[in-house]
Coordinates of C-alpha atoms in Angstrom, one line a residue:
M3 CA 106.8 117.0 110.2
Y4 CA 108.0 113.9 112.0
R5 CA 109.4 114.1 115.4
Y6 CA 111.2 112.0 118.1
H7 CA 109.1 111.0 121.1
E8 CA 109.9 109.5 124.4
G9 CA 106.9 108.3 126.4
V10 CA 104.4 110.7 124.9
T11 CA 100.7 110.2 125.1
H12 CA 99.8 111.4 121.6
L13 CA 101.1 111.0 118.1
V14 CA 101.6 113.2 115.1
Q15 CA 99.0 111.2 113.1
E16 CA 96.3 108.6 113.8
H17 CA 97.1 106.0 111.2
Y18 CA 100.4 104.8 109.8
D19 CA 101.3 102.8 106.7
A20 CA 103.6 100.7 108.9
I21 CA 104.4 100.2 112.6
V22 CA 107.7 98.6 113.5
V23 CA 108.1 97.0 116.9
G24 CA 111.7 97.1 118.1
A25 CA 114.4 99.6 117.2
G26 CA 117.3 97.1 116.9
P27 CA 119.1 96.5 113.6
A28 CA 116.1 94.6 112.0
G29 CA 113.5 97.1 113.1
S30 CA 115.5 100.3 112.2
S31 CA 116.5 98.8 108.8
A32 CA 112.8 98.1 108.1
A33 CA 111.8 101.6 109.2
L34 CA 114.5 103.2 107.2
T35 CA 113.7 101.2 104.0
M36 CA 110.0 102.0 104.2
A37 CA 110.5 105.7 105.0
Q38 CA 112.9 106.1 102.1
K39 CA 110.1 104.7 99.9
G40 CA 107.6 107.2 101.1
L41 CA 105.6 105.2 103.7
S42 CA 104.5 106.8 106.9
V43 CA 106.3 104.8 109.6
L44 CA 106.2 104.6 113.4
L45 CA 109.1 102.9 115.0
L46 CA 108.4 101.8 118.6
E47 CA 111.1 100.9 121.1
R48 CA 110.4 99.8 124.7
G49 CA 113.8 101.0 126.0
K50 CA 114.6 104.6 126.9
T51 CA 116.9 104.7 123.9
P52 CA 117.5 102.2 121.1
G53 CA 120.3 99.8 122.1
S54 CA 119.8 100.2 125.8
K55 CA 118.4 96.7 126.4
V56 CA 120.5 94.5 124.1
M57 CA 123.9 93.1 123.6
F58 CA 125.8 91.0 121.1
G59 CA 129.4 89.9 120.7
G60 CA 130.3 93.1 118.9
T61 CA 130.6 92.6 115.1
I62 CA 128.9 94.4 112.3
Y63 CA 129.5 93.0 108.8
S64 CA 130.1 95.6 106.1
R65 CA 128.5 94.1 103.1
A66 CA 125.0 93.8 104.7
L67 CA 125.1 97.3 106.2
Q68 CA 126.2 98.8 102.9
E69 CA 122.9 97.5 101.5
I70 CA 121.1 99.6 104.1
V71 CA 123.3 102.6 104.5
P72 CA 125.8 103.1 101.6
E73 CA 129.3 104.2 102.8
F74 CA 128.1 103.9 106.4
W75 CA 131.7 104.1 107.7
R76 CA 131.8 107.8 107.0
D77 CA 129.6 108.7 110.0
A78 CA 128.6 105.4 111.8
P79 CA 129.8 105.1 115.5
L80 CA 132.2 102.3 114.7
E81 CA 134.9 101.1 117.1
R82 CA 137.6 99.4 115.0
F83 CA 137.8 97.8 111.5
I84 CA 138.7 94.1 112.1
V85 CA 141.8 92.9 110.3
S86 CA 142.6 89.9 112.5
D87 CA 140.5 86.8 113.5
S88 CA 141.8 84.1 115.9
L89 CA 140.4 80.8 117.2
W90 CA 141.9 79.4 120.4
L91 CA 141.4 75.8 121.5
M92 CA 142.0 76.3 125.2
D93 CA 143.0 74.1 128.1
V94 CA 143.9 75.1 131.7
T95 CA 147.4 76.5 131.0
S96 CA 147.6 76.6 127.3
A97 CA 145.9 77.4 124.0
V98 CA 146.4 76.1 120.4
Q99 CA 145.9 79.2 118.4
M100 CA 144.8 79.6 114.7
S101 CA 144.6 83.0 113.2
F102 CA 144.5 85.1 110.1
T103 CA 145.4 88.8 109.6
G104 CA 144.4 90.5 106.4
L105 CA 145.5 94.1 106.1
D106 CA 143.4 94.6 103.0
Y107 CA 140.4 94.6 105.3
G108 CA 141.7 97.9 106.6
R109 CA 140.4 99.9 103.7
A110 CA 137.0 100.6 102.1
P111 CA 134.7 98.9 101.8
F112 CA 136.3 97.0 104.8
N113 CA 135.1 93.6 106.0
K114 CA 133.6 94.0 109.4
F115 CA 133.8 96.3 112.4
S116 CA 133.6 96.0 116.2
V117 CA 130.7 98.2 117.6
L118 CA 128.9 98.8 120.8
R119 CA 125.1 98.5 120.4
R120 CA 124.4 101.3 122.8
N121 CA 126.1 103.6 120.2
F122 CA 125.2 101.8 117.0
D123 CA 121.5 101.3 117.5
P124 CA 120.6 104.9 118.1
W125 CA 122.6 105.9 115.0
L126 CA 120.7 103.5 112.8
A127 CA 117.4 104.5 114.3
Q128 CA 118.3 108.1 113.6
K129 CA 118.9 107.3 110.0
A130 CA 115.3 106.1 109.8
V131 CA 114.1 109.3 111.5
N132 CA 116.1 111.4 109.1
A133 CA 114.4 109.5 106.2
G134 CA 111.0 110.5 107.6
A135 CA 110.1 107.8 110.2
E136 CA 108.8 108.6 113.6
L137 CA 110.6 107.1 116.6
R138 CA 108.9 106.7 119.9
T139 CA 110.8 105.2 122.8
S140 CA 109.8 104.0 126.3
S141 CA 106.8 102.4 124.5
C142 CA 106.0 98.8 125.3
V143 CA 103.7 97.0 122.9
A144 CA 101.4 94.7 124.8
S145 CA 99.6 93.1 121.9
C146 CA 98.7 93.3 118.2
V147 CA 95.2 94.6 117.2
K148 CA 93.3 92.4 114.7
S149 CA 90.2 92.7 112.6
G150 CA 89.3 89.1 111.8
R151 CA 92.6 87.6 110.6
Q152 CA 94.1 91.0 109.6
V153 CA 96.6 92.7 111.9
T154 CA 95.5 96.3 112.0
G155 CA 97.8 97.9 114.6
V156 CA 99.2 97.6 118.1
K157 CA 98.1 98.2 121.6
L158 CA 100.6 99.7 124.1
A159 CA 101.0 98.7 127.7
T160 CA 99.4 102.1 128.5
G161 CA 96.2 100.9 126.8
E162 CA 96.7 103.2 123.8
T163 CA 95.8 101.7 120.4
I164 CA 97.7 102.8 117.2
D165 CA 96.5 101.8 113.7
A166 CA 98.6 100.7 110.8
S167 CA 98.2 98.9 107.5
V168 CA 101.1 96.6 108.3
V169 CA 103.1 95.7 111.4
V170 CA 106.7 94.5 111.4
L171 CA 107.7 92.5 114.5
A172 CA 111.3 92.9 115.3
D173 CA 110.8 92.4 119.0
G174 CA 113.7 90.0 119.7
V175 CA 114.4 86.4 120.5
S176 CA 111.3 86.0 122.9
S177 CA 108.9 87.7 120.4
T178 CA 105.8 87.5 122.7
L179 CA 103.9 89.2 119.9
G180 CA 104.8 86.5 117.4
R181 CA 103.7 83.8 119.9
E182 CA 100.5 85.7 120.6
L183 CA 99.6 85.7 116.9
G184 CA 100.4 82.0 116.7
M185 CA 103.3 82.6 114.3
R186 CA 105.9 81.2 116.7
G187 CA 105.7 78.3 119.1
T188 CA 107.0 77.9 122.6
I189 CA 110.7 78.8 123.0
H190 CA 112.6 75.9 124.5
P191 CA 115.9 76.2 126.3
D192 CA 117.7 74.1 123.7
A193 CA 116.7 76.7 121.0
V194 CA 118.6 79.7 122.6
T195 CA 122.0 80.5 123.9
M196 CA 122.7 82.7 127.0
Y197 CA 125.7 85.0 126.9
V198 CA 127.1 87.5 129.4
K199 CA 129.4 90.4 128.5
E200 CA 131.8 92.6 130.4
I201 CA 133.2 95.8 128.9
I202 CA 136.7 96.5 130.2
Q203 CA 138.2 99.9 129.6
L204 CA 141.8 100.1 128.4
P205 CA 143.8 102.9 126.7
P206 CA 143.8 102.6 122.8
G207 CA 147.6 102.5 122.8
V208 CA 147.6 99.6 125.2
I209 CA 145.1 97.7 123.1
D210 CA 147.2 98.3 120.0
D211 CA 150.4 97.0 121.6
R212 CA 148.8 94.0 123.3
F213 CA 146.9 92.8 120.2
Q214 CA 149.6 93.8 117.7
L215 CA 147.5 96.4 116.0
E216 CA 148.0 99.8 114.4
R217 CA 145.6 102.7 114.9
G218 CA 142.0 101.9 114.0
E219 CA 142.7 98.2 113.4
G220 CA 140.8 95.6 115.4
A221 CA 141.0 91.9 116.4
I222 CA 138.6 89.2 117.5
Y223 CA 139.5 86.2 119.5
G224 CA 137.1 83.3 119.6
M225 CA 137.8 80.7 122.3
I226 CA 136.4 77.2 123.0
G227 CA 137.2 74.4 125.4
Y228 CA 138.2 76.1 128.7
P229 CA 135.7 79.0 128.7
T230 CA 132.7 76.8 129.2
S231 CA 134.6 73.5 129.9
V232 CA 131.9 71.0 130.6
A233 CA 129.3 72.6 128.4
V234 CA 128.9 73.4 124.7
G235 CA 129.7 77.1 124.4
K236 CA 132.4 79.6 123.7
G237 CA 134.1 82.8 124.9
G238 CA 135.5 85.7 123.0
I239 CA 137.3 89.0 123.1
W240 CA 136.5 91.9 120.8
T241 CA 138.7 95.0 120.6
N242 CA 136.9 98.3 120.7
R243 CA 138.4 101.8 120.4
N244 CA 139.2 102.2 124.1
S245 CA 137.8 99.0 125.6
L246 CA 137.5 95.2 125.3
S247 CA 134.2 93.3 125.0
V248 CA 134.7 90.0 127.0
V249 CA 131.9 87.5 126.2
V250 CA 131.2 84.0 127.4
G251 CA 128.1 81.7 127.1
T252 CA 126.5 78.5 126.3
Y253 CA 123.2 76.9 125.2
L254 CA 120.5 77.6 127.8
D255 CA 119.6 73.9 128.2
E256 CA 123.2 73.1 128.9
M257 CA 123.3 75.9 131.6
I258 CA 120.2 74.5 133.2
K259 CA 121.1 70.8 133.1
K260 CA 124.6 71.3 134.3
R261 CA 123.7 74.0 136.8
L262 CA 126.1 76.6 135.5
S263 CA 126.1 80.3 136.5
P264 CA 126.8 82.8 133.7
L265 CA 128.7 85.0 136.2
D266 CA 130.8 82.1 137.3
L267 CA 131.6 81.3 133.7
L268 CA 132.7 84.9 133.1
V269 CA 134.8 85.0 136.2
R270 CA 136.5 81.7 135.4
F271 CA 137.1 82.7 131.8
K272 CA 138.8 86.0 132.9
Q273 CA 141.0 84.0 135.3
H274 CA 142.7 81.9 132.6
P275 CA 146.4 82.9 132.6
L276 CA 146.4 83.8 128.9
V277 CA 143.1 85.8 129.1
R278 CA 144.2 87.6 132.3
R279 CA 147.3 88.9 130.4
L280 CA 145.1 90.4 127.7
L281 CA 142.8 92.1 130.3
A282 CA 145.5 93.3 132.7
G283 CA 145.2 96.8 133.9
G284 CA 141.6 97.2 132.6
K285 CA 138.7 98.8 134.4
T286 CA 135.2 97.3 134.2
V287 CA 132.7 99.8 133.0
G288 CA 129.6 97.7 132.2
Y289 CA 127.9 94.3 132.2
L290 CA 125.3 92.9 129.9
S291 CA 123.4 89.6 129.4
H292 CA 121.2 88.5 126.6
M293 CA 119.6 85.4 125.0
I294 CA 120.3 84.8 121.4
P295 CA 118.4 82.3 119.1
K296 CA 120.5 79.3 118.3
G297 CA 119.2 79.4 114.7
G298 CA 118.2 76.6 112.5
Y299 CA 115.7 76.0 109.7
K300 CA 113.3 73.9 111.8
D301 CA 113.1 76.7 114.5
M302 CA 112.0 79.4 112.0
P303 CA 108.5 80.8 112.6
Q304 CA 105.8 81.7 110.2
L305 CA 107.4 84.8 108.6
Y306 CA 104.2 86.6 107.5
G307 CA 100.5 86.8 107.9
D308 CA 97.7 89.2 107.1
G309 CA 99.1 92.6 107.9
V310 CA 102.2 91.4 109.7
M311 CA 105.8 90.2 109.1
I312 CA 108.5 89.0 111.5
A313 CA 112.2 90.0 111.1
G314 CA 115.6 89.6 112.9
D315 CA 116.0 87.5 116.0
A316 CA 112.2 87.2 116.3
A317 CA 112.4 85.3 113.0
V318 CA 115.3 83.2 114.3
M319 CA 117.6 84.6 111.5
V320 CA 120.9 83.3 112.8
S321 CA 123.6 81.3 110.9
G322 CA 126.8 80.6 112.7
R323 CA 128.4 83.9 113.6
H324 CA 125.9 85.8 111.5
G325 CA 123.0 87.4 113.2
T326 CA 123.1 91.1 113.1
D327 CA 123.7 91.2 109.4
L328 CA 120.8 88.8 108.8
A329 CA 118.6 91.0 111.0
M330 CA 119.3 94.0 108.9
M331 CA 118.8 92.2 105.7
T332 CA 115.4 90.7 106.8
G333 CA 114.4 94.2 108.0
K334 CA 115.3 95.6 104.5
F335 CA 113.3 92.8 102.8
A336 CA 110.3 93.4 105.1
G337 CA 110.5 97.1 104.2
E338 CA 110.6 96.5 100.5
T339 CA 107.7 94.1 100.8
A340 CA 105.6 96.7 102.7
A341 CA 106.3 99.2 99.9
L342 CA 105.1 96.8 97.3
A343 CA 102.0 96.1 99.4
K344 CA 101.4 99.9 99.7
A345 CA 101.6 100.3 95.9
A346 CA 99.1 97.5 95.4
N347 CA 97.0 98.8 98.3
D348 CA 96.9 95.2 99.5
F349 CA 98.4 94.1 102.9
S350 CA 97.0 90.6 102.8
R351 CA 98.9 87.4 103.5
K352 CA 99.0 86.6 99.8
Q353 CA 100.7 89.9 99.0
L354 CA 103.1 89.7 101.9
A355 CA 104.2 86.3 100.8
A356 CA 106.8 88.2 98.7
Y357 CA 108.7 88.7 101.9
K358 CA 109.3 85.0 102.4
N359 CA 110.2 84.7 98.7
K360 CA 113.0 87.3 99.2
I361 CA 114.3 85.4 102.2
D362 CA 114.1 82.0 100.5
N363 CA 116.2 83.3 97.6
S364 CA 118.8 85.0 99.8
W365 CA 122.4 83.9 100.2
F366 CA 121.9 83.4 104.0
M367 CA 118.9 81.1 103.6
Q368 CA 121.1 78.8 101.5
D369 CA 123.4 78.5 104.5
I370 CA 120.6 78.1 107.0
R371 CA 119.1 75.2 104.9
A372 CA 122.5 73.6 104.6
G373 CA 123.0 73.8 108.3
Q374 CA 120.1 71.4 108.9
V375 CA 122.5 68.5 108.5
H376 CA 124.5 69.8 111.5
A377 CA 121.5 70.2 113.8
G378 CA 121.9 67.1 115.8
Y379 CA 125.7 67.3 116.1
Y380 CA 126.0 68.6 119.6
S381 CA 123.2 66.4 120.8
S382 CA 125.2 63.3 119.8
Y383 CA 128.6 64.7 120.7
P384 CA 128.0 67.1 123.6
N385 CA 131.6 67.1 124.8
S386 CA 133.2 67.4 121.4
D387 CA 134.5 71.0 121.8
Y388 CA 136.1 70.0 125.2
I389 CA 137.6 66.8 123.7
I390 CA 139.0 68.5 120.6
S391 CA 140.6 71.3 122.7
E392 CA 141.9 68.9 125.3
A393 CA 143.5 66.6 122.7
A394 CA 144.9 69.5 120.7
N395 CA 146.6 71.0 123.8
R396 CA 148.0 67.7 125.1
T397 CA 149.4 66.9 121.7
A398 CA 150.9 70.4 121.3
Y399 CA 152.5 70.2 124.7
R400 CA 154.3 67.0 123.9
F401 CA 155.1 68.0 120.3
F402 CA 157.0 71.2 121.4
E403 CA 158.4 69.7 124.6
E404 CA 162.2 69.0 124.6
S405 CA 162.8 65.6 126.2
L406 CA 165.3 62.7 126.4
L407 CA 163.1 60.6 124.2
S408 CA 163.6 59.5 120.6
D409 CA 161.1 60.8 118.0
R410 CA 159.6 57.3 117.9
E411 CA 159.2 57.2 121.7
R412 CA 157.7 60.7 121.8
K413 CA 155.2 59.8 119.1
M414 CA 154.2 56.7 121.0
Y415 CA 153.9 58.8 124.2
M416 CA 151.6 61.2 122.4
V417 CA 149.4 58.4 121.2
Q418 CA 149.2 56.9 124.6
E419 CA 148.1 60.2 126.1
L420 CA 145.3 60.5 123.6
K421 CA 144.3 56.9 124.5
N422 CA 144.2 57.9 128.1
L423 CA 141.8 60.7 127.3
Q424 CA 139.1 58.4 126.1
P425 CA 139.0 55.2 123.9
M426 CA 140.8 55.9 120.6
G427 CA 137.9 54.7 118.5
K428 CA 135.6 57.2 120.1
S429 CA 138.2 60.0 119.6
L430 CA 138.6 59.2 115.9
M431 CA 134.8 59.1 115.5
E432 CA 134.4 62.5 117.2
L433 CA 137.3 64.0 115.2
Y434 CA 135.6 62.8 112.0
Q435 CA 132.2 64.1 113.1
G436 CA 133.8 67.4 114.1
L437 CA 135.4 67.9 110.7
M438 CA 132.0 67.1 109.1
H439 CA 129.8 69.2 111.3
W440 CA 131.8 71.6 113.5
R441 CA 130.3 75.1 113.4
V442 CA 132.1 76.9 116.1
L443 CA 132.7 79.8 113.8

């Protein structure tokens, strides 16, 4: 019988078909898939509980999760089903707002949900345990064990060695194990983003009224321009059941070069007069910080080797706003590939190549490949978000302002303000490039 362990010194069995390192969405999805297919699985998590050492904006996408847990909404610890998405182009005292509300997203199979990882991750890991996997927490994997080129297990920080036919690495953005095996290169600051998050408690009724929601409905506000101002980044607010997740961050290299403090960005973001109104009366109940891979085809590591596969953030599976769903899908693909390898009694690199084939033929890899053309956009136009937001707000202020000017004079005034912002030719080029490459969503 399989059991749940926390920091134990012995295991139920000496050899496993598969060991999964990391009980996040990728790792638990892999463990669940393999356990359902009859493999003996050990799921290792370095935190005291799954979800205790991670954060994300706060969105789970329904379609991907349904592939892992059909009709998950019946018992998953979800916060709110999202019916409204907004993008704010922000300046110091204003915001040009674009939004969509779709009430059809409020019924099964839904579209997406806000969640808190401290609740969601243990639930998904428990699904793997219920299917037959063994979960062991407070277990830090120090290295992979090899016999020749073949990965044959893992070694814990305690010195304990555990054998397995295949190891799935879902150990996050840093993936020290992937780098140790030579499957990932050095992680550079321009390849990751750094985000900070504050959870602010508010009564459900206040959230409903403030965000124009009905019971159970949720909204997401994404914000650019003011939140990080001089750096490429964004802020956001997610509505939870009885709290708000307030997030702000930027690319790590931007933070280093421009000497930005994540805490200062968060404080400044909360002080914006429009944001302050949304948070008014709330009580801070938690802070988190996390690095997230920026994503991109060129940054993807070697996905498989003899006796090993890499999934989730460790595999740089990010495309725009999509990260958690890609983590779950790659975990599922790794689990399916391990089951095929078990049936063939062959865990070699050649056999595990089926994992990359699944990923290469997926819908999200099409988007990741297509995103290659956008890779150099922010390097060439590092102030584009700031300029676009500034121009939009200046123009909106003048457009809606009642004045003693004729329409012709007002239009000329608006054009002159844009010229004062920067040379008009540069603005037109940045607007064109933004339309072609902008990926803020």
